[in-house]
Coordinates of C-alpha atoms in Angstrom, one line a residue:
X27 CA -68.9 20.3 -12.0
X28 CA -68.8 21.8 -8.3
X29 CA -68.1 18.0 -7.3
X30 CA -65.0 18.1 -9.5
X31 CA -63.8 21.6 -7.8
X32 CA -64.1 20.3 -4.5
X33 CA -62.3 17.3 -5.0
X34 CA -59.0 19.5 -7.0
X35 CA -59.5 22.0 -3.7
X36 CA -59.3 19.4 -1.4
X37 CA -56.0 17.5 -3.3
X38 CA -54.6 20.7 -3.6
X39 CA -55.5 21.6 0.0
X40 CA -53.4 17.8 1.2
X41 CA -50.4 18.7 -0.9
X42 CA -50.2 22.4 0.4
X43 CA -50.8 20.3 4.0
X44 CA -47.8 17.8 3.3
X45 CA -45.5 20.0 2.4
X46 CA -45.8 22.6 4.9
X47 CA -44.9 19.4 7.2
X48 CA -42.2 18.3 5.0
X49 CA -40.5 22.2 5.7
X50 CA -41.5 22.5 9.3
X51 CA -39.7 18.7 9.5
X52 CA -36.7 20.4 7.6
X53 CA -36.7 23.4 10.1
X54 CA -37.0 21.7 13.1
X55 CA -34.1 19.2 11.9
X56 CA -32.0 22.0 10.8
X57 CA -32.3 23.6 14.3
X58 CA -31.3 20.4 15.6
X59 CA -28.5 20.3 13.5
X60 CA -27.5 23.7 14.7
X61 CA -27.7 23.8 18.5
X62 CA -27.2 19.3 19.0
X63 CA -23.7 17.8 19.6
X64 CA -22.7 14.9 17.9
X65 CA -23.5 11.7 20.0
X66 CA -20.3 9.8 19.8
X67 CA -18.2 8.4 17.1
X68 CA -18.6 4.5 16.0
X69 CA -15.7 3.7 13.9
X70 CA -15.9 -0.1 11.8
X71 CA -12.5 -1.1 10.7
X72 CA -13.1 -4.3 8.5
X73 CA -10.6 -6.8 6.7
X74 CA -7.1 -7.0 7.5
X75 CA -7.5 -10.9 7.8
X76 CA -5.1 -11.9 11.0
X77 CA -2.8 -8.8 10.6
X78 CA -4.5 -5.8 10.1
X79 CA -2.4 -2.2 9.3
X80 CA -4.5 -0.3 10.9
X81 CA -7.2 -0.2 14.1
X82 CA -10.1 2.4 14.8
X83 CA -7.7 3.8 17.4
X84 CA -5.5 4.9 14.3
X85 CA -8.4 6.1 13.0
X86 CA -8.9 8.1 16.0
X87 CA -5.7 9.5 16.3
X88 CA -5.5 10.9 12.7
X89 CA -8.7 12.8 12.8
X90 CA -7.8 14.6 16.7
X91 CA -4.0 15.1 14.6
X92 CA -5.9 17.1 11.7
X93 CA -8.9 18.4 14.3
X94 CA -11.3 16.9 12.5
X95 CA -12.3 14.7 15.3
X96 CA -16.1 15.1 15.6
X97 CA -16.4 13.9 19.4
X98 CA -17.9 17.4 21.1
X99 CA -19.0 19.0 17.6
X100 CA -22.2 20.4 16.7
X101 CA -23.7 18.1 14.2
X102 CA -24.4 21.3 11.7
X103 CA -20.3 21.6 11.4
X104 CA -19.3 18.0 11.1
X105 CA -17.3 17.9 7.8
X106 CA -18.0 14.5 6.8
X107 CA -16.3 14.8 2.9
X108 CA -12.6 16.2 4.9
X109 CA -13.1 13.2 7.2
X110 CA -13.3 10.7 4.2
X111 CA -10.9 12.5 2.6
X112 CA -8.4 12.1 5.2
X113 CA -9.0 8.4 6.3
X114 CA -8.9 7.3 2.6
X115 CA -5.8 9.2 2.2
X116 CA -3.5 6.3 4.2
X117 CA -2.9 3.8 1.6
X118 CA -4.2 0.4 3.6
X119 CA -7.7 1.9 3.5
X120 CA -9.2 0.0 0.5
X121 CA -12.8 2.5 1.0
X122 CA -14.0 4.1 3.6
X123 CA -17.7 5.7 4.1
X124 CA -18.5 8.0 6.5
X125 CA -22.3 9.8 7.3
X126 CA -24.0 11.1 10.2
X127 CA -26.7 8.4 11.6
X128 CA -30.6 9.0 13.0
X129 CA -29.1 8.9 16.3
X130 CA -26.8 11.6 16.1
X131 CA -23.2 9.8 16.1
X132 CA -20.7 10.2 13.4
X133 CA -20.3 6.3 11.2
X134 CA -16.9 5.6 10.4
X135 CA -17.1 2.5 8.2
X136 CA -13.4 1.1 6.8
X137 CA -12.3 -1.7 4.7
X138 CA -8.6 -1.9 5.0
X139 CA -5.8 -3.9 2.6
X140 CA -5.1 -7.4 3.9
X141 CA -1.1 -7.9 3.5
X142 CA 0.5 -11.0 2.3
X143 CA 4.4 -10.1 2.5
X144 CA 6.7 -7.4 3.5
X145 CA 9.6 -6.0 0.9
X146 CA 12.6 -5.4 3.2
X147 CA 15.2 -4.8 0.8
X148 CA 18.0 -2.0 0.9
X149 CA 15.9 1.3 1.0
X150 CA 12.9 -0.1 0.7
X151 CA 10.2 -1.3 3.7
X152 CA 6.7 -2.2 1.8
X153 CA 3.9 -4.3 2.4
X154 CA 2.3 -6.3 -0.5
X155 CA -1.6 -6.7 0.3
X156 CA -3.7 -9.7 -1.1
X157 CA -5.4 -7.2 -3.9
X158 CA -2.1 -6.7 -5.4
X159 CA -1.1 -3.2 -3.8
X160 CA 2.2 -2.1 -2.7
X161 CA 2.1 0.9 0.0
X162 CA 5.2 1.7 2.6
X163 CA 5.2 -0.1 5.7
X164 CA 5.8 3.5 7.7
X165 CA 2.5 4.2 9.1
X166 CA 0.8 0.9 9.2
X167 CA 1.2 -1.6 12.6
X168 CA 3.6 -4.3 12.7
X169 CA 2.1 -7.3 10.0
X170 CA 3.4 -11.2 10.8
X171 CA 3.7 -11.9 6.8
X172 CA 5.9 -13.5 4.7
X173 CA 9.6 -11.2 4.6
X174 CA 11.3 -10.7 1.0
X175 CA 14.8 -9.8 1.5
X176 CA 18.2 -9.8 -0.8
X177 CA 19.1 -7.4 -2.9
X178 CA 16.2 -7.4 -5.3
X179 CA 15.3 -3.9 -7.3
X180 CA 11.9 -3.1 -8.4
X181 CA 10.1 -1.5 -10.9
X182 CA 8.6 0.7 -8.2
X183 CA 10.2 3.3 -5.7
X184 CA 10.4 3.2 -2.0
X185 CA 7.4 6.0 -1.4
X186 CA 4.9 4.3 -3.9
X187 CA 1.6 3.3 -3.0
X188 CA -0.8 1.4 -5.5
X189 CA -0.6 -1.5 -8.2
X190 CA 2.3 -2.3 -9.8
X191 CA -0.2 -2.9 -13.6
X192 CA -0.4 1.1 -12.9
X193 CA 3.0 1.6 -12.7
X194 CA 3.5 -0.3 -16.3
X195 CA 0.7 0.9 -17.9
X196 CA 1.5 4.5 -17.1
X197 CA 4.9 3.9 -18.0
X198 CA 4.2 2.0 -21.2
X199 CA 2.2 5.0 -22.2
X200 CA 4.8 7.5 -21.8
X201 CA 7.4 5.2 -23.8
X202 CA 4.7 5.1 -26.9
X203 CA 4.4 8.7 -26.7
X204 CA 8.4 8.8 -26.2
X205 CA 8.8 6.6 -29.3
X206 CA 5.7 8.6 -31.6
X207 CA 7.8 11.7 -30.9
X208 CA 11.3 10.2 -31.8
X209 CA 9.5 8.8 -35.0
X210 CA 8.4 12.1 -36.0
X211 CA 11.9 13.6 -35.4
X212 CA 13.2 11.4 -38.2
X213 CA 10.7 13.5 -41.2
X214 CA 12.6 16.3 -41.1
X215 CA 15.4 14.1 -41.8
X216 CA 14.1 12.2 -44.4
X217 CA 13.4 16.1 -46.4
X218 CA 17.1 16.5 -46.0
X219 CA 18.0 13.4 -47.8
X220 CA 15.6 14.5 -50.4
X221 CA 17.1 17.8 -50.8
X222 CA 20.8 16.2 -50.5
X223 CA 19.4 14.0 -53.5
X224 CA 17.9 16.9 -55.4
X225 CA 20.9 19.1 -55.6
X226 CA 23.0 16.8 -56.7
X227 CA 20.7 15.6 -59.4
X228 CA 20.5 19.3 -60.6
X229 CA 24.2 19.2 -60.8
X230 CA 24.5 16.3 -63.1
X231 CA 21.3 17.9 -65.2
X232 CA 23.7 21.0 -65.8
X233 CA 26.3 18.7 -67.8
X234 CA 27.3 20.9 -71.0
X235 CA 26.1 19.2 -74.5
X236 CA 28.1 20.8 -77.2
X237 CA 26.3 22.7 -80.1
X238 CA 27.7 22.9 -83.5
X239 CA 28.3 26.8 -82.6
X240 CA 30.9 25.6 -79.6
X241 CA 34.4 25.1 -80.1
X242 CA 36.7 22.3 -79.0
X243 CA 38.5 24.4 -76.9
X244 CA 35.3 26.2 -75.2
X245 CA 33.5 22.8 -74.7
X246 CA 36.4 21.8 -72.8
X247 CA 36.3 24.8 -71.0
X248 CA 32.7 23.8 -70.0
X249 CA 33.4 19.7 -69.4
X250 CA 36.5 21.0 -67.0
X251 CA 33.9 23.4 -64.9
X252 CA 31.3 21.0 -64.8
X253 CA 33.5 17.6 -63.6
X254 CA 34.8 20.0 -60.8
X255 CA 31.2 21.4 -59.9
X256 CA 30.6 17.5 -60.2
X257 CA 33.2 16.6 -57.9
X258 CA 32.5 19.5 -55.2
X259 CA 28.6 18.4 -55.1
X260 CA 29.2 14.6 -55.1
X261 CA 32.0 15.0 -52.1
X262 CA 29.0 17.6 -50.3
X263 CA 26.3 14.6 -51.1
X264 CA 28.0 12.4 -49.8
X265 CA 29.5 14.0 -46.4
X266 CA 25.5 15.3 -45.9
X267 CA 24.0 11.8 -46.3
X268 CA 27.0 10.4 -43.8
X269 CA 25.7 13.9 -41.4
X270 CA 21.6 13.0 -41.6
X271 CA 22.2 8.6 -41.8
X272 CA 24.1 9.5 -38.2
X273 CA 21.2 11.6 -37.1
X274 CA 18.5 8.9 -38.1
X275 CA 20.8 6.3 -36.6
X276 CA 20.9 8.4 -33.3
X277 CA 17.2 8.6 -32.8
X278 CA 16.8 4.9 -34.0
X279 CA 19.2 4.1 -31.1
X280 CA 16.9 6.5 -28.3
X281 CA 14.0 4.2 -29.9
X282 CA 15.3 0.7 -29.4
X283 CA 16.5 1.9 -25.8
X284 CA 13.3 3.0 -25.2
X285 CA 11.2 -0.4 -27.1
X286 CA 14.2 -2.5 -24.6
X287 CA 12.6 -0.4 -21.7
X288 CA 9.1 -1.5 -22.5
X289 CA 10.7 -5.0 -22.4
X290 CA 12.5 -4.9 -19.4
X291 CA 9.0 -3.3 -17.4
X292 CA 7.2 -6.4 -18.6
X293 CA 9.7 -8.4 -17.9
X294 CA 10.2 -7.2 -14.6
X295 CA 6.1 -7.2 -14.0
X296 CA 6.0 -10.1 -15.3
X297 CA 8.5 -11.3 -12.8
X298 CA 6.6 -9.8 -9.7
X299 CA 3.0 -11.1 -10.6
X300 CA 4.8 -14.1 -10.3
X301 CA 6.6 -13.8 -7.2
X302 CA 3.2 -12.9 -5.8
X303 CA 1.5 -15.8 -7.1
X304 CA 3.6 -17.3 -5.3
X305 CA 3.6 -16.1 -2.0
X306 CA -0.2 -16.7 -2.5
X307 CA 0.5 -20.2 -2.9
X308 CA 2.8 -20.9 -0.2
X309 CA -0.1 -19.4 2.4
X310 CA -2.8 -22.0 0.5
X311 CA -0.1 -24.6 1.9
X312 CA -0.4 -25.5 5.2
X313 CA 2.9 -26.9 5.5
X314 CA 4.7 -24.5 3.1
X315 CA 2.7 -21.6 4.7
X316 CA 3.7 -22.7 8.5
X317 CA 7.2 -23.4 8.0
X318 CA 8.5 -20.6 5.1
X319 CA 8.6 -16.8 6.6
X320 CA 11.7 -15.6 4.6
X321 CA 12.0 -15.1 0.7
X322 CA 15.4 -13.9 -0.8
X323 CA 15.0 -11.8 -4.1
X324 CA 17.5 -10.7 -6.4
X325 CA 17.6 -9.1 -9.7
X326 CA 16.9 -6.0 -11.3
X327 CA 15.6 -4.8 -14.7
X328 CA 18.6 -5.9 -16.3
X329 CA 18.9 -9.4 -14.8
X330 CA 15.7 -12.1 -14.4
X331 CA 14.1 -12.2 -10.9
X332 CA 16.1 -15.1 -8.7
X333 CA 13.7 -16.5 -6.1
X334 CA 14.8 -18.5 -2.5
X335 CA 12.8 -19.7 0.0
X336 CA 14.3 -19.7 3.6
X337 CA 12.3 -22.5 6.1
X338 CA 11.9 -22.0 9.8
X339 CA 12.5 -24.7 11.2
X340 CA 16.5 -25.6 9.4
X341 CA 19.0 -23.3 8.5
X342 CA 18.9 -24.8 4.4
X343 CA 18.2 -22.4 1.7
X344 CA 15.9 -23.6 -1.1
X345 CA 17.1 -22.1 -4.3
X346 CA 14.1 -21.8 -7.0
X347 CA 16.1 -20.2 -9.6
X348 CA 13.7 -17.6 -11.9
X349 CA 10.4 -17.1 -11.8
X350 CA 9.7 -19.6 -14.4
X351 CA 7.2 -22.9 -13.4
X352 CA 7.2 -21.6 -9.7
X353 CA 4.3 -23.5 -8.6
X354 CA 5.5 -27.0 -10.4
X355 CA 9.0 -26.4 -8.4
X356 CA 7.1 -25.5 -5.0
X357 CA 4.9 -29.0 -5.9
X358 CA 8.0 -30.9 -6.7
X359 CA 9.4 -29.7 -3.1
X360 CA 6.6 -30.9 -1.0
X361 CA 6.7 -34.3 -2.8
X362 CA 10.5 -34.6 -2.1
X363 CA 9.9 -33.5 1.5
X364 CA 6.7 -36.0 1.9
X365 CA 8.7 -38.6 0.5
X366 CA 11.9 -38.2 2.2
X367 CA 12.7 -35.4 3.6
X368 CA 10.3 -35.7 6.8
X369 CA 12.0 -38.4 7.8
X370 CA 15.8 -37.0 7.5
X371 CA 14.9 -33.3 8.3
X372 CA 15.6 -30.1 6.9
X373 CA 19.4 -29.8 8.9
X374 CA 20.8 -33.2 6.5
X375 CA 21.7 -30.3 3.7
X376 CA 23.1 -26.7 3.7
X377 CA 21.3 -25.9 0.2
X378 CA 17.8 -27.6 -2.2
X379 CA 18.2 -26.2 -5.7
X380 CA 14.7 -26.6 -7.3
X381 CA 16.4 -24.6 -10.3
X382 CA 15.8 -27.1 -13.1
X383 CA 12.0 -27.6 -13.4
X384 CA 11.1 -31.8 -12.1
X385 CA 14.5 -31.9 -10.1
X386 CA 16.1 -31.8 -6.7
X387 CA 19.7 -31.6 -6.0
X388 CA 20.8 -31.4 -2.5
X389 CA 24.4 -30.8 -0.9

């Protein structure tokens, strides 16, 4: 028994041991934290590929800009979740982590967007990124990608930053709940009719049946008054029922705008996944990715997505037509230009239409 005692004293005498070290440790690092400066910032800026947006001197910049530069803190007040905040906050930072490490310097660690293309259009200056976001190019450094020019409109605006599924999801959701609501609107409607309906049923119900009391001449009295009541409530039903049918028809026409907007926003996404897709696939090219920097775009949500691709080396403008079979027309180029075309040079013609999926028409 007094072995037993001795041996929970002593276990309970180690624990009361390890965790008085475990709170001098925390005191002693907490007074560290208190009275040391931070040891120097190392910031990581990761991905990018060959044209990055950003450098750890951006990095640098922004946090002395918002005075959240920890260089010359005490490690106590480094505010690591406003420094986070702030790098994440540029829209080429994919993720960013930042903590303070054992040796008493502030880790910056930053994977940034990788851009494939840059949407110069009127009003608009955007970078496209290789995981499908769009952010403005103000901001970012100078990116040698692809340039889409003409007079192109898209689904998003010149200040947005993010993926362009968000954009048509969001907006898909707001025309359902649009449409739910305009649906509901007809009900009250659809009461009226039955009320239009029910008054004049009550009217024909109230035709005069004559009783053998009744004479001719009162009957007729009766069958005059009731073909005019007739007449009145037939003309009312039918001016109501023109009055609610042009209501119903009005918010039938707000929902087929709205079901030809939901359309028009796949359409158009539709469209720019594959203008993407292809822009990925003219970098997988060698030859296509080396000699095509320019893409003209055209179209808006009213009209399909027209696609040209400008080459370096010749002043010739390939004409792909819509968006349709994009990769089977950039394949059907690189066999015409294999075939023939290396021989004769771009220069021979002014214009390649690809338009017309497995054909090439030169002038």
């Amino acid at each position: 028994m007094l072995k037993k005692i001795a041996i929970y004293l002593a276990h309970t005498a180690l624990w009361a041991m390890l965790i008085a070290v475990v709170v001098w440790a925390g005191m002693l690092s907490k007074s560290h934290r208190d009275s040391a400066l931070v040891g120097g910032t190392d910031i990581e800026v990761k991905g990018g590929g060959s044209n990055p947006l950003i450098s750890s001197e951006d990095i640098n910049i922004w946090l002395k800009e918002q005075g959240l530069h920890p260089d010359g803190c005490i490690l106590s007040k480094v505010d690591i979740a406003s420094i986070e905040s702030i790098v994440a906050a540029h829209s080429a930072v994919a993720k960013v982590n930042a903590y303070l490490g054992y040796d008493g310097k502030v880790k910056i660690d930053i994977e940034q967007r990788e851009p494939i293309a840059r949407l110069r259009i009127s009003g608009y200056d955007m970078y496209l990124t290789t995981d499908g976001y769009i952010l403005p190019a103000k901001g970012c450094n100078a990116a040698h990608v692809k340039v889409i020019t003409g007079d192109y409109v898209p689904l998003f605006d010149s200040r947005y930053a993010g993926c362009v599924e968000t954009i048509v999801r969001d907006s898909i959701a707001s025309l359902d709940r649009f449409v739910a609501q305009l649906e509901e609107a007809k009900l009250p409607h659809y009461k009226r009719h039955i009320e239009n309906n029910r008054a004049l049923r009550e009217v024909k119900r109230s035709a005069p049946k004559r009783s053998i009391f009744d004479s001719k001449e009162k009957h007729a009295i009766l069958e005059k008054d009731y073909k005019e009541r007739l007449s009145e409530a037939t003309e009312t039903h039918s001016i109501n029922r023109r009055m609610i049918n042009e209501d119903i028809a009005a918010i039938e026409r707000a929902v087929e705008e709205a079901l030809n907007t939901k359309r028009q926003l796949y359409r158009q996404a539709e469209e720019f996944d594959a203008m993407v897709a292809m822009i990925h696939h003219i970098i997988a090219d060698s030859f296509l990715n080396a000699d095509v920097t320019q893409i003209v775009a055209t179209g808006d949500k009213r009209s399909s997505l027209q696609l040209a691709i400008i080459p370096r080396s010749a002043n010739v403008t390939v004409d792909l037509g819509t968006t349709e079979n994009l990769e089977r027309k950039l394949a059907t180029l690189r066999r015409f230009y294999d075939k023939g075309l290396s021989r004769i040079g771009w220069d021979k013609y002014s214009k390649i239409s690809l338009r017309y999926d497995g054909q090439v028409v030169c002038r």
